[in-house]
PDB file of C-alpha atoms in Angstrom:
ATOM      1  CA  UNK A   1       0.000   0.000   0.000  1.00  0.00           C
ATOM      2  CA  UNK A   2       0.872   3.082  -1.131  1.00  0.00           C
ATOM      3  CA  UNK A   3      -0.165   6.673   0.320  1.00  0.00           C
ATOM      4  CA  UNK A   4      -0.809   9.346  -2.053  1.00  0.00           C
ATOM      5  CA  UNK A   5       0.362  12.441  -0.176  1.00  0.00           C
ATOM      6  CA  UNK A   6      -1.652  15.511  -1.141  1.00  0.00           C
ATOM      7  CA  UNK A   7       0.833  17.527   1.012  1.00  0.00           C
ATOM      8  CA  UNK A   8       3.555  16.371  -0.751  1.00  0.00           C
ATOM      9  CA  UNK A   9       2.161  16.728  -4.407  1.00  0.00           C
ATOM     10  CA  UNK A  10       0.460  20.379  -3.380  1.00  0.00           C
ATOM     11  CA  UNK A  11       3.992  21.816  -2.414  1.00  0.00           C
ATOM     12  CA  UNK A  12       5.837  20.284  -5.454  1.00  0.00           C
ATOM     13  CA  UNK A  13       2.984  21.997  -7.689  1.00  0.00           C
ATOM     14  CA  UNK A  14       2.628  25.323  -5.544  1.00  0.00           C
ATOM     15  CA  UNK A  15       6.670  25.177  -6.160  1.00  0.00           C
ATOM     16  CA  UNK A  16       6.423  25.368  -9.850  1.00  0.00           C
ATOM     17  CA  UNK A  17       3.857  27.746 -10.012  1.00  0.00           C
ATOM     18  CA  UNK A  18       5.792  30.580  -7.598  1.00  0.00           C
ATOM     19  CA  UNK A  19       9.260  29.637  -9.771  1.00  0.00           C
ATOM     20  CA  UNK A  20       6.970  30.758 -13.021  1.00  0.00           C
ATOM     21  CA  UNK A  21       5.165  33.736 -11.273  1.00  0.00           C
ATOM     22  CA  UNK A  22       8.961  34.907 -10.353  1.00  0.00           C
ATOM     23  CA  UNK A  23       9.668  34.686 -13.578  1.00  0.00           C
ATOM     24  CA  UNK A  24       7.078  36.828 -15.056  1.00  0.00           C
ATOM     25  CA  UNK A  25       7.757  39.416 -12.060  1.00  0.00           C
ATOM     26  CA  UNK A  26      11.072  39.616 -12.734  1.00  0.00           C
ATOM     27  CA  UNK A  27      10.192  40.267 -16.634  1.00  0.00           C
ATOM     28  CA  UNK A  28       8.062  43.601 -15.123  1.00  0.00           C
ATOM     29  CA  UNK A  29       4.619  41.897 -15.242  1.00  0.00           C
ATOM     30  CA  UNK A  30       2.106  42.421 -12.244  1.00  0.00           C
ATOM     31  CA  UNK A  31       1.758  39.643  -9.350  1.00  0.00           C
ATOM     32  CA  UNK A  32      -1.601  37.237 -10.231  1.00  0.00           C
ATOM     33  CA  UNK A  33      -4.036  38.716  -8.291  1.00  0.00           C
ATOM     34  CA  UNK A  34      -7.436  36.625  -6.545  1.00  0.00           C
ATOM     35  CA  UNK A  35     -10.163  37.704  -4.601  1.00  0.00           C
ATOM     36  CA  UNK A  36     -12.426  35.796  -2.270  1.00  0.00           C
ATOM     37  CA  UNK A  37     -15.429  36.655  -1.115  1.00  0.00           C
ATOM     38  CA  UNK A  38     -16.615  35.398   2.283  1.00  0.00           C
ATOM     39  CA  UNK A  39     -20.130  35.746   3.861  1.00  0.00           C
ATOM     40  CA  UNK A  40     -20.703  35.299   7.179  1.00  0.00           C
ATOM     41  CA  UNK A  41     -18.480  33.063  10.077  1.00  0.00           C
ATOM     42  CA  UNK A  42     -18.865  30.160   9.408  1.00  0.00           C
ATOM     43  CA  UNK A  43     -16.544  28.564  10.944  1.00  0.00           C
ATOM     44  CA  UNK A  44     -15.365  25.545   7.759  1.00  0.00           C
ATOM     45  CA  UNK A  45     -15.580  28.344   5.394  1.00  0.00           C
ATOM     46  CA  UNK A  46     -12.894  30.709   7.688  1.00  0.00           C
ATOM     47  CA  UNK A  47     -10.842  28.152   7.424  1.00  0.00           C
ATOM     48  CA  UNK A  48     -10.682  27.335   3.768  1.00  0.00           C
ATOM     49  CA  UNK A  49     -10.512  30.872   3.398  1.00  0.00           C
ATOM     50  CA  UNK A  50      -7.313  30.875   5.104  1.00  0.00           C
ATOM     51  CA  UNK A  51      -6.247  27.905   3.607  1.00  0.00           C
ATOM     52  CA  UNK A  52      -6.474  30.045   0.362  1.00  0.00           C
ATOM     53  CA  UNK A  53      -4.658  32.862   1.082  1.00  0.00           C
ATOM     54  CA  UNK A  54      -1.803  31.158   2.724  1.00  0.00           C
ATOM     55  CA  UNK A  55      -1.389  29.241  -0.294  1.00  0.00           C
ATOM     56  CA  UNK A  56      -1.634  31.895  -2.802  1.00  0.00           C
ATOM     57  CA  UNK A  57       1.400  33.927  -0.822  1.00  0.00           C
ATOM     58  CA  UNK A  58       3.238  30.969  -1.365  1.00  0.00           C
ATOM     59  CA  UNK A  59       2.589  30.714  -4.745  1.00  0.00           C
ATOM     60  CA  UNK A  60       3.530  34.273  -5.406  1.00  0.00           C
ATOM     61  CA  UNK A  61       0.359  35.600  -5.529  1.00  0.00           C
ATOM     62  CA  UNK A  62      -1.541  38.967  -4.467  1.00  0.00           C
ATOM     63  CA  UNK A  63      -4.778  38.204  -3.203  1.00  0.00           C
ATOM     64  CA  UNK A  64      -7.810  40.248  -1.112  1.00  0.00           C
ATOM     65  CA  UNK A  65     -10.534  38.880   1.109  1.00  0.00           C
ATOM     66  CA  UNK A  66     -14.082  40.930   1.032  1.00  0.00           C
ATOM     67  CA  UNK A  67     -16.011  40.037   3.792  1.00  0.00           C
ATOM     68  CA  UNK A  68     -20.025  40.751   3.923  1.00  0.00           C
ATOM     69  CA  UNK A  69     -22.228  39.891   6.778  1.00  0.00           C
ATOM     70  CA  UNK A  70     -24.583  37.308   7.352  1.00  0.00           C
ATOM     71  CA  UNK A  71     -27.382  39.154   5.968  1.00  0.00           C
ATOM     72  CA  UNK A  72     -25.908  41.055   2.968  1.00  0.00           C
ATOM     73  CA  UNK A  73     -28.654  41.045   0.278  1.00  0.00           C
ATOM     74  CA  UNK A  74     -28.288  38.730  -2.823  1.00  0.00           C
ATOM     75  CA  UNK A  75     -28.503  42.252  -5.199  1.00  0.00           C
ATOM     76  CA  UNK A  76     -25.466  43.599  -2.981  1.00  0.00           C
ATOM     77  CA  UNK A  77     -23.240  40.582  -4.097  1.00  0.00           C
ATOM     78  CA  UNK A  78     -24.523  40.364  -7.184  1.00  0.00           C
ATOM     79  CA  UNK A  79     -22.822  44.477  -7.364  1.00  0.00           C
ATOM     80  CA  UNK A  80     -19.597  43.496  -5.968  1.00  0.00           C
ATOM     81  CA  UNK A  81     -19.233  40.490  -8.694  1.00  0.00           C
ATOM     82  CA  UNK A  82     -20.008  42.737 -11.612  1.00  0.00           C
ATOM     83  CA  UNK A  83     -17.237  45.145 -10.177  1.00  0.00           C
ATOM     84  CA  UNK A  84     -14.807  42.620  -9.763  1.00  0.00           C
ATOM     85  CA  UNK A  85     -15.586  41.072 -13.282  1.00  0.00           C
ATOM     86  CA  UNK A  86     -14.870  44.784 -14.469  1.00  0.00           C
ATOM     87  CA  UNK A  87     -11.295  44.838 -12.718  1.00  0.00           C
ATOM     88  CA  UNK A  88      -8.520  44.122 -14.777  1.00  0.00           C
ATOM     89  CA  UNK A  89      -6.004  43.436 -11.996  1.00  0.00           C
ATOM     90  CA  UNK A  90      -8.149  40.968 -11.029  1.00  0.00           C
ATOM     91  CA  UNK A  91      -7.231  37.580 -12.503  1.00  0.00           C
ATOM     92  CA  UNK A  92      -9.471  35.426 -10.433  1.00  0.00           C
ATOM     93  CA  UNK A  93     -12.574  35.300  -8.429  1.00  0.00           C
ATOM     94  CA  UNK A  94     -14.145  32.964  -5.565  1.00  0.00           C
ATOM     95  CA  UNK A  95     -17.146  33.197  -4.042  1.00  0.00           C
ATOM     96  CA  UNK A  96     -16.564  30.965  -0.609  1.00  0.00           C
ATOM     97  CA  UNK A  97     -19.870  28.260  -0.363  1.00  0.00           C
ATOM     98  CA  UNK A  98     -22.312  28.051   1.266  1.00  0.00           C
ATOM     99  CA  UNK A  99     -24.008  30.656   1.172  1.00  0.00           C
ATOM    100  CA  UNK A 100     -26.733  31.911   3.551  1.00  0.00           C
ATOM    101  CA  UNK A 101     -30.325  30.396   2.777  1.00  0.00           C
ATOM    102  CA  UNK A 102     -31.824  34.311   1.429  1.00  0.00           C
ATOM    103  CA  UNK A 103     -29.250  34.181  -1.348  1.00  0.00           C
ATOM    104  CA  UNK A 104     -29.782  31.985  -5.139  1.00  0.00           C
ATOM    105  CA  UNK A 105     -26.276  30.192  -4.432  1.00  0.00           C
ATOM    106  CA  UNK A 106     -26.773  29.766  -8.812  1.00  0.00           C
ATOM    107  CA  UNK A 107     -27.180  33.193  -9.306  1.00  0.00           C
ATOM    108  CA  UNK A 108     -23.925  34.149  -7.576  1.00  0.00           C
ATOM    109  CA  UNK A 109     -22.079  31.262  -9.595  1.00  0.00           C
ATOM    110  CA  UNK A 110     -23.594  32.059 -12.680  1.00  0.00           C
ATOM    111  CA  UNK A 111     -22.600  36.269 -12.266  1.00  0.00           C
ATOM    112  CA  UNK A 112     -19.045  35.439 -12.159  1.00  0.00           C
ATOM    113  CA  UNK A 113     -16.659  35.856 -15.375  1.00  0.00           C
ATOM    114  CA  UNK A 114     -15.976  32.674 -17.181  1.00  0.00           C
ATOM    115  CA  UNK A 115     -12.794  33.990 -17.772  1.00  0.00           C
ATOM    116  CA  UNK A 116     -12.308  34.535 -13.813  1.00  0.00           C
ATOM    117  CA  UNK A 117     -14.425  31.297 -12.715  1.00  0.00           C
ATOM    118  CA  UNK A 118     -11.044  29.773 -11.246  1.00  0.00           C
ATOM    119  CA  UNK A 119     -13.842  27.204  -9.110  1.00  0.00           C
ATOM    120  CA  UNK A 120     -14.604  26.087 -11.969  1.00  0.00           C
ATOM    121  CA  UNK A 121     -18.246  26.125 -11.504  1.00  0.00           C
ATOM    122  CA  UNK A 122     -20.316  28.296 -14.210  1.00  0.00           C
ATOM    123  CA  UNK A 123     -22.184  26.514 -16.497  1.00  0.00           C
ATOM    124  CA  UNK A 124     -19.836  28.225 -19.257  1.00  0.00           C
ATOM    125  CA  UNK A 125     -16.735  26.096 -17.950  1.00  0.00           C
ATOM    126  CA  UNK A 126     -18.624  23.219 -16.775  1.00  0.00           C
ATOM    127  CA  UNK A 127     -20.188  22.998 -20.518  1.00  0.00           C
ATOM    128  CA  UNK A 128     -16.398  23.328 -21.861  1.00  0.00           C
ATOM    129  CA  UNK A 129     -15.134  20.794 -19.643  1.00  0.00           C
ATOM    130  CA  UNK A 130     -18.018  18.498 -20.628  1.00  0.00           C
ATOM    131  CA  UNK A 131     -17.493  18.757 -24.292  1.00  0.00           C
ATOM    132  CA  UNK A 132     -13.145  18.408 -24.131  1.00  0.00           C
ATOM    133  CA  UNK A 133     -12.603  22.025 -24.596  1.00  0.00           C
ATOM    134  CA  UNK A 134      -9.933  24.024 -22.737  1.00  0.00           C
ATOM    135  CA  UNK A 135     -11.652  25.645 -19.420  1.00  0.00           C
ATOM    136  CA  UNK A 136     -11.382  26.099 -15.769  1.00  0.00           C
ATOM    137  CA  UNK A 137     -12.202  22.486 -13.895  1.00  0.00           C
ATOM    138  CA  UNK A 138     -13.681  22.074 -10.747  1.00  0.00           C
ATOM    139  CA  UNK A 139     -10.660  22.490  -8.442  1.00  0.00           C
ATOM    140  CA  UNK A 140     -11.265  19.132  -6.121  1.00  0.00           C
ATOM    141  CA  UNK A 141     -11.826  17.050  -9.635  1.00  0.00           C
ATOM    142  CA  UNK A 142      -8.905  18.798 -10.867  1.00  0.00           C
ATOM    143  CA  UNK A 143      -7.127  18.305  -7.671  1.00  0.00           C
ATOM    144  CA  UNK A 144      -7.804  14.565  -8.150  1.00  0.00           C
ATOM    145  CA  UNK A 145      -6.489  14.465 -11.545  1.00  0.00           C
ATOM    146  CA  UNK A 146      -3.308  16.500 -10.396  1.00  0.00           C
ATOM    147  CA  UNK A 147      -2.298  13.884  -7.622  1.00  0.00           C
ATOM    148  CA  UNK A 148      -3.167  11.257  -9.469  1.00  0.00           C
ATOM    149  CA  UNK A 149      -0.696  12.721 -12.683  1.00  0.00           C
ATOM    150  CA  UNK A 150       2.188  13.135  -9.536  1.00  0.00           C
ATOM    151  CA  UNK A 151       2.363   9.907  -8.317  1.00  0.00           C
ATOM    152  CA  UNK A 152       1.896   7.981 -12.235  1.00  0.00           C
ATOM    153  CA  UNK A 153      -0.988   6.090 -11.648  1.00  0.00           C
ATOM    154  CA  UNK A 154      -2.640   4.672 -14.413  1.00  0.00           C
ATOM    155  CA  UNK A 155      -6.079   5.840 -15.493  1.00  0.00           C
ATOM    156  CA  UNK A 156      -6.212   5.205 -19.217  1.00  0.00           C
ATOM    157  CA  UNK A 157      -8.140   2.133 -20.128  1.00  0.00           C
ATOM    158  CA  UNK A 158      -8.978   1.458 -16.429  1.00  0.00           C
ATOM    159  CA  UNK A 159     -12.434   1.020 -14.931  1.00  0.00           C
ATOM    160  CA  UNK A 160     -13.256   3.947 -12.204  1.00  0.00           C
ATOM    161  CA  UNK A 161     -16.199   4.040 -10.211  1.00  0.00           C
ATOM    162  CA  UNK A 162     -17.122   7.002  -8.548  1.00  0.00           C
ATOM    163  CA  UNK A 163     -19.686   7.128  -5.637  1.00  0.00           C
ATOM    164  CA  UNK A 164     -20.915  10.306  -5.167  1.00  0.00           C
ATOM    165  CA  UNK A 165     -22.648  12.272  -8.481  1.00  0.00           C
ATOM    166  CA  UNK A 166     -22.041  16.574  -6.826  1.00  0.00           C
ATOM    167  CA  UNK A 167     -21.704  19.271  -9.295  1.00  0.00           C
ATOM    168  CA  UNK A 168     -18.268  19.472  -7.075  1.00  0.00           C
ATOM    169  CA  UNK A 169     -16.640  16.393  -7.304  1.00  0.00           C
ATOM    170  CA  UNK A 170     -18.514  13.324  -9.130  1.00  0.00           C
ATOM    171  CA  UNK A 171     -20.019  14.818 -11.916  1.00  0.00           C
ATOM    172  CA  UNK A 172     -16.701  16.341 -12.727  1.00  0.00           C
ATOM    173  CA  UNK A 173     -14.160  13.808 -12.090  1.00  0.00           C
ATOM    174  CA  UNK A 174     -16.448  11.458 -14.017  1.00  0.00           C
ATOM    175  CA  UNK A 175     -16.492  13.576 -17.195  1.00  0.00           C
ATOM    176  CA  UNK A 176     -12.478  14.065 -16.903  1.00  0.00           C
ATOM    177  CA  UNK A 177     -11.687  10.702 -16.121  1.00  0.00           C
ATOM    178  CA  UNK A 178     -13.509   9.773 -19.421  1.00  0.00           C
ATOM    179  CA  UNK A 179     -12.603  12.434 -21.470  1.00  0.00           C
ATOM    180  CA  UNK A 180      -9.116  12.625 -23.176  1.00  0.00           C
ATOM    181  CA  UNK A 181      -7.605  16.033 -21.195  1.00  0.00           C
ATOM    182  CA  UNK A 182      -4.071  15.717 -19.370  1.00  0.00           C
ATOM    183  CA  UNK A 183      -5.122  12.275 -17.914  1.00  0.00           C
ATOM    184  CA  UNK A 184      -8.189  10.392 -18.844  1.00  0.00           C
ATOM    185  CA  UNK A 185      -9.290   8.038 -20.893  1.00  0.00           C
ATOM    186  CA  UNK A 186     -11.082   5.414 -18.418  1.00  0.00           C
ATOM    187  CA  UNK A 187     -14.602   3.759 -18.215  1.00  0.00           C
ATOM    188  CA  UNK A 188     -16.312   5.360 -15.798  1.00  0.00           C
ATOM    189  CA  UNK A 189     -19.206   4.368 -13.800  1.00  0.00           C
ATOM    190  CA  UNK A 190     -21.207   6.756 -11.997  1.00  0.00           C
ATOM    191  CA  UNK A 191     -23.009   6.094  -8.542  1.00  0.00           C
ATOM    192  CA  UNK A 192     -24.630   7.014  -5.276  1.00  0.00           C
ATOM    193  CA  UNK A 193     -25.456   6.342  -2.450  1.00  0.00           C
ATOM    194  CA  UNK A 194     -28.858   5.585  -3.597  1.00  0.00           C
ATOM    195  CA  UNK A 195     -27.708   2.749  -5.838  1.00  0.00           C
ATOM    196  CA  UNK A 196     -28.860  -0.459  -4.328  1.00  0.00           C
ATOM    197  CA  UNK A 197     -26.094  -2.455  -2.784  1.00  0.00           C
ATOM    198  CA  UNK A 198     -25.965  -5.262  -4.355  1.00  0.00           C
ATOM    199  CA  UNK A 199     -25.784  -3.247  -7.948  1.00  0.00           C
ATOM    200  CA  UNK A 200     -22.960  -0.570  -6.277  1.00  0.00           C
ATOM    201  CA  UNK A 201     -20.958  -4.022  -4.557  1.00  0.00           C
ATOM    202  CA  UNK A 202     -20.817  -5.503  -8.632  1.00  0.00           C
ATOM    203  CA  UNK A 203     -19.163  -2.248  -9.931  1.00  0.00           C
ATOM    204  CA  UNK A 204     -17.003  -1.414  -6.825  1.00  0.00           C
ATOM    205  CA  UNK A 205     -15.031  -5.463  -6.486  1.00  0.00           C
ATOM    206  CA  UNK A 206     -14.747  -4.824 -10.419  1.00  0.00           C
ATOM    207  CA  UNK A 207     -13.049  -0.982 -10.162  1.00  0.00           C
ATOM    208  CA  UNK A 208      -9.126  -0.104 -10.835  1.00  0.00           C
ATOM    209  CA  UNK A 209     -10.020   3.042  -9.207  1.00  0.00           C
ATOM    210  CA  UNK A 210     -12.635   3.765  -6.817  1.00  0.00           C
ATOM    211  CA  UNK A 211     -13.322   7.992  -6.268  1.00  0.00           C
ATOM    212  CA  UNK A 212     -16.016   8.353  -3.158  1.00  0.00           C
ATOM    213  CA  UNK A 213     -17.371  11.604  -1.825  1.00  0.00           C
ATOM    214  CA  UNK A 214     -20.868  11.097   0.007  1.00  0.00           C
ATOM    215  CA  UNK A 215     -19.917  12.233   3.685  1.00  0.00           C
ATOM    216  CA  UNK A 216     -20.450   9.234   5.290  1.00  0.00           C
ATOM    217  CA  UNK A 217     -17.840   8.300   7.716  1.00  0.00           C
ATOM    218  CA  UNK A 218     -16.679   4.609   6.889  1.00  0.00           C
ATOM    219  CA  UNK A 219     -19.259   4.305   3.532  1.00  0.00           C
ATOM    220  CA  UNK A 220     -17.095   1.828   1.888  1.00  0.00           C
ATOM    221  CA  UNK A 221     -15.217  -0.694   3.490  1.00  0.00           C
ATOM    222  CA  UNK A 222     -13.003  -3.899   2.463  1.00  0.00           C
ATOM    223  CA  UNK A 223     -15.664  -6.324   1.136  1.00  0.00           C
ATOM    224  CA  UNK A 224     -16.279  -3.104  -1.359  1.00  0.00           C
ATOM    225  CA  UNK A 225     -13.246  -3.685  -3.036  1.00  0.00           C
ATOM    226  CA  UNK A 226     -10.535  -5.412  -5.063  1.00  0.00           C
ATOM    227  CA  UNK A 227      -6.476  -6.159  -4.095  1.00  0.00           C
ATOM    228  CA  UNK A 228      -4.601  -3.793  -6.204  1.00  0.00           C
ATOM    229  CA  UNK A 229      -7.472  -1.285  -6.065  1.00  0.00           C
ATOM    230  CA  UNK A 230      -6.898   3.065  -6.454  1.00  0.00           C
ATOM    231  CA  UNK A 231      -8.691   4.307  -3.861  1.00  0.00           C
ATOM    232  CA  UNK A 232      -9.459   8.420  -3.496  1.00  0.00           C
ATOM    233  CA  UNK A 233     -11.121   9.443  -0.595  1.00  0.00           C
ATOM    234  CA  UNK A 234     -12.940  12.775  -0.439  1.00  0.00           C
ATOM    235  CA  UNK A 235     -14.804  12.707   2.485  1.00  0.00           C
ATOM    236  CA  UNK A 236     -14.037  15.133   5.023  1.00  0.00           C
ATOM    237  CA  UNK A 237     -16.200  14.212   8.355  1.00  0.00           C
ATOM    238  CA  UNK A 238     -15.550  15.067  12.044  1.00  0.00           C
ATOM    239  CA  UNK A 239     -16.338  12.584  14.702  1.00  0.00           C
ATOM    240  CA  UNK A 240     -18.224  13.240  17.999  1.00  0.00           C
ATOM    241  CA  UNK A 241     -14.878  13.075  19.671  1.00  0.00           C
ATOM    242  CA  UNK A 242     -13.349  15.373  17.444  1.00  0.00           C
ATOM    243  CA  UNK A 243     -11.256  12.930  15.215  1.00  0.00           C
ATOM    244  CA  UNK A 244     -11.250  14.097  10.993  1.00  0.00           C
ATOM    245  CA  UNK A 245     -11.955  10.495   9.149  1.00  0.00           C
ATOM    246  CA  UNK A 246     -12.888  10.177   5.683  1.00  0.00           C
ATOM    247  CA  UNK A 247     -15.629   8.343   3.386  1.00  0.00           C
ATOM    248  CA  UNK A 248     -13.411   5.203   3.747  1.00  0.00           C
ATOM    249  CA  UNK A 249     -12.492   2.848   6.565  1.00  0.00           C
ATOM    250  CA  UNK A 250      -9.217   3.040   6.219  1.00  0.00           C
ATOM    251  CA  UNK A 251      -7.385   0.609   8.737  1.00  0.00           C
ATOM    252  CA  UNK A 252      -9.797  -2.327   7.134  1.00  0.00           C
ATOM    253  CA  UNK A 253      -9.539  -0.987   3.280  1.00  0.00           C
ATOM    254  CA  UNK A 254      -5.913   0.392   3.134  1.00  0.00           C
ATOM    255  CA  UNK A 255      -4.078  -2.845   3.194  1.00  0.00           C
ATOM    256  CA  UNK A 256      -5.687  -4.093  -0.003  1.00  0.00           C
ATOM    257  CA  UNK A 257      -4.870  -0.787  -1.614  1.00  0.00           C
ATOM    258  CA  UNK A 258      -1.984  -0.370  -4.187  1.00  0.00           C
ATOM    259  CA  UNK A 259      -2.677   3.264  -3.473  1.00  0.00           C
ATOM    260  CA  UNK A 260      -4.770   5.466  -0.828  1.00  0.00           C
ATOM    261  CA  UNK A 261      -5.977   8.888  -0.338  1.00  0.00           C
ATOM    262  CA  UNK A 262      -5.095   9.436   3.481  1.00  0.00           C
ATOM    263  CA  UNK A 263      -7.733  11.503   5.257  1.00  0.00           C
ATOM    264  CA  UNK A 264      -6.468  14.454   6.416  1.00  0.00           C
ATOM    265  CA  UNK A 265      -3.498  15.081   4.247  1.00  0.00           C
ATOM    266  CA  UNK A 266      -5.116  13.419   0.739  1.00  0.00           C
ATOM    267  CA  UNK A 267      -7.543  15.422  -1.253  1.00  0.00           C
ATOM    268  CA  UNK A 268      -7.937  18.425   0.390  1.00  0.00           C
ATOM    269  CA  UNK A 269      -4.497  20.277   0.002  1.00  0.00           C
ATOM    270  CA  UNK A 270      -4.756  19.202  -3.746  1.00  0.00           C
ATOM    271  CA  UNK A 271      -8.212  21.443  -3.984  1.00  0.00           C
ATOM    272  CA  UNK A 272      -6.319  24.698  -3.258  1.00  0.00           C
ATOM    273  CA  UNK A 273      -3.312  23.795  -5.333  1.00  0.00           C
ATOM    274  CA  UNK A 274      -6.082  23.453  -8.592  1.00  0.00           C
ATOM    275  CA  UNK A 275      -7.019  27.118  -7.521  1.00  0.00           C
ATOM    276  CA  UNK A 276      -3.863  28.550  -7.585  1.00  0.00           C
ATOM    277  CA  UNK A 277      -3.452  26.492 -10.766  1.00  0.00           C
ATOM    278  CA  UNK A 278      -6.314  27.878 -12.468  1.00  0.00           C
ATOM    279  CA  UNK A 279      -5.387  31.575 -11.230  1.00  0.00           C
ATOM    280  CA  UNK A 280      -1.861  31.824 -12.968  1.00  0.00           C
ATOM    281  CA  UNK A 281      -3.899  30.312 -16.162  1.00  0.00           C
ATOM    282  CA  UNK A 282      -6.754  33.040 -15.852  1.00  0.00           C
ATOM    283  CA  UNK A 283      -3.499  35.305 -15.619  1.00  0.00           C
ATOM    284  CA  UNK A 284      -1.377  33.724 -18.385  1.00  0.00           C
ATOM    285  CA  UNK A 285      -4.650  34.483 -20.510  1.00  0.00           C
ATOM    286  CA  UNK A 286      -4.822  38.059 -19.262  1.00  0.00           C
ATOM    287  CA  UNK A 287      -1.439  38.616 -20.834  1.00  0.00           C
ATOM    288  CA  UNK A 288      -1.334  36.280 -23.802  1.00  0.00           C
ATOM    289  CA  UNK A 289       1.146  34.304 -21.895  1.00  0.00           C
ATOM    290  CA  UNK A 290      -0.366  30.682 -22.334  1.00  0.00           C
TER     291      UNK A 290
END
């Protein structure tokens, strides 16, 4: 069994990018520049946020954080996007979810820039993505396809299975994992956790790779699964005493695992690193540098 170390991949990656920002500095080119916008405390989101922004200093970056309360009005966001959209040192935007129950969570989405969607969640994108052209991905999908690229695993020709069908992460990763982009190429079944288990036990024991993001501490466990078998683990769940497990029982499933998302420490850093990706290409573009 092999762990594939999101920490590990994320600071290789985040490497590369500040080594190419440097460059571009040094040539007397602007700093890429994000913004986030947070609403509210909540507590997850403050720390993504920061998550974010520590990253993107260590990727070279320039970034801003606009805070609105709790009860900001959807038309009041909807302002502040339309600004930002206007802003040409701004290279990408993010719009931290959830969002309070008042606001049209789609709406918000759907206001950003395509060409600043560095989530890659408008419909704009996500139709690109779907149809093989070039676009911002979904940064946990394209998080997943970065880690697995690190560490060589094979993907083309393999069966995946992913459990889980979000507009975050299954949808996505099911449509890049079957389409020919960097890596791809596989037979993909889709599933959730509404699939009966006998039907979601056939495809899992069959899978190379199995991707599972339900949030459901434990979900699959050894009988699920093949020796030899690629297992990404997405879930991010906190215990009653505290402890951070994933979507997968790991002591029982990792030892039949040629590889294994650990949980923390797997997916998650990889999710930020795809942001910062996607920034310094929405700022490559801004300069005809890609």
């Amino acid at each position: 069994m092999n762990l594939l170390d999101g920490k590990k991949c994320a600071e290789s990656l985040i490497a590369d990018i500040a080594k190419k920002v440097a460059g571009y500095v040094d040539s007397g080119l602007r700093k890429p520049h994000m913004t986030i916008i947070l609403v509210g405390k909540h507590a997850p989101s403050e720390s993504y946020v920061k998550s974010k922004i520590t990253t993107s200093t260590l990727a070279g970056f320039e970034s801003n954080l606009i805070r609105f309360p709790e009860t900001v009005k959807e038309a009041e966001l909807l302002a502040k996007i339309e600004e930002i959209n206007s802003d040409q040192t701004t290279d990408g935007v993010i719009v931290q979810l959830p969002l309070p129950k008042h606001i049209n969570q789609q709406h918000i989405i759907n206001a950003i820039s395509p060409d600043k969607d560095i989530d890659g969640f408008h419909p704009t994108n996500f139709g690109r993505m779907t149809l093989g052209q070039k676009a911002f991905r979904p940064a946990t999908a394209y998080g997943i396809c970065k880690l697995l690229q690190f560490y060589e695993v094979p993907v083309k020709g393999k069966h995946c299975v992913v459990i889980g069908r979000s507009n975050i992460v299954g949808k996505p990763i099911s449509i890049m994992l079957s389409n020919d982009f960097d890596i791809g190429n596989a037979t993909v079944t889709l599933s959730h956790i509404e699939t009966p288990r006998e039907l979601l036990l056939d495809e899992t024991r069959r899978a190379d790779i199995v991707i599972v993001a339900v949030g459901i501490p434990g979900f699959v466990t050894e009988d699920m699964v093949k020796e030899g078998v690629v297992l990404i683990d997405v879930g991010i769940n906190r215990l009653e005493n505290g402890k951070i497990v994933g979507d997968v029982a790991f002591d029982q499933v990792a030892p039949k695992c040629s590889w294994i998302t650990p949980v923390p420490g797997g997916v998650g850093r990889m999710t930020v690193t795809a942001l910062m990706i996607n920034t310094l290409v929405a700022y490559q573009n801004n300069f005809n540098l890609a």
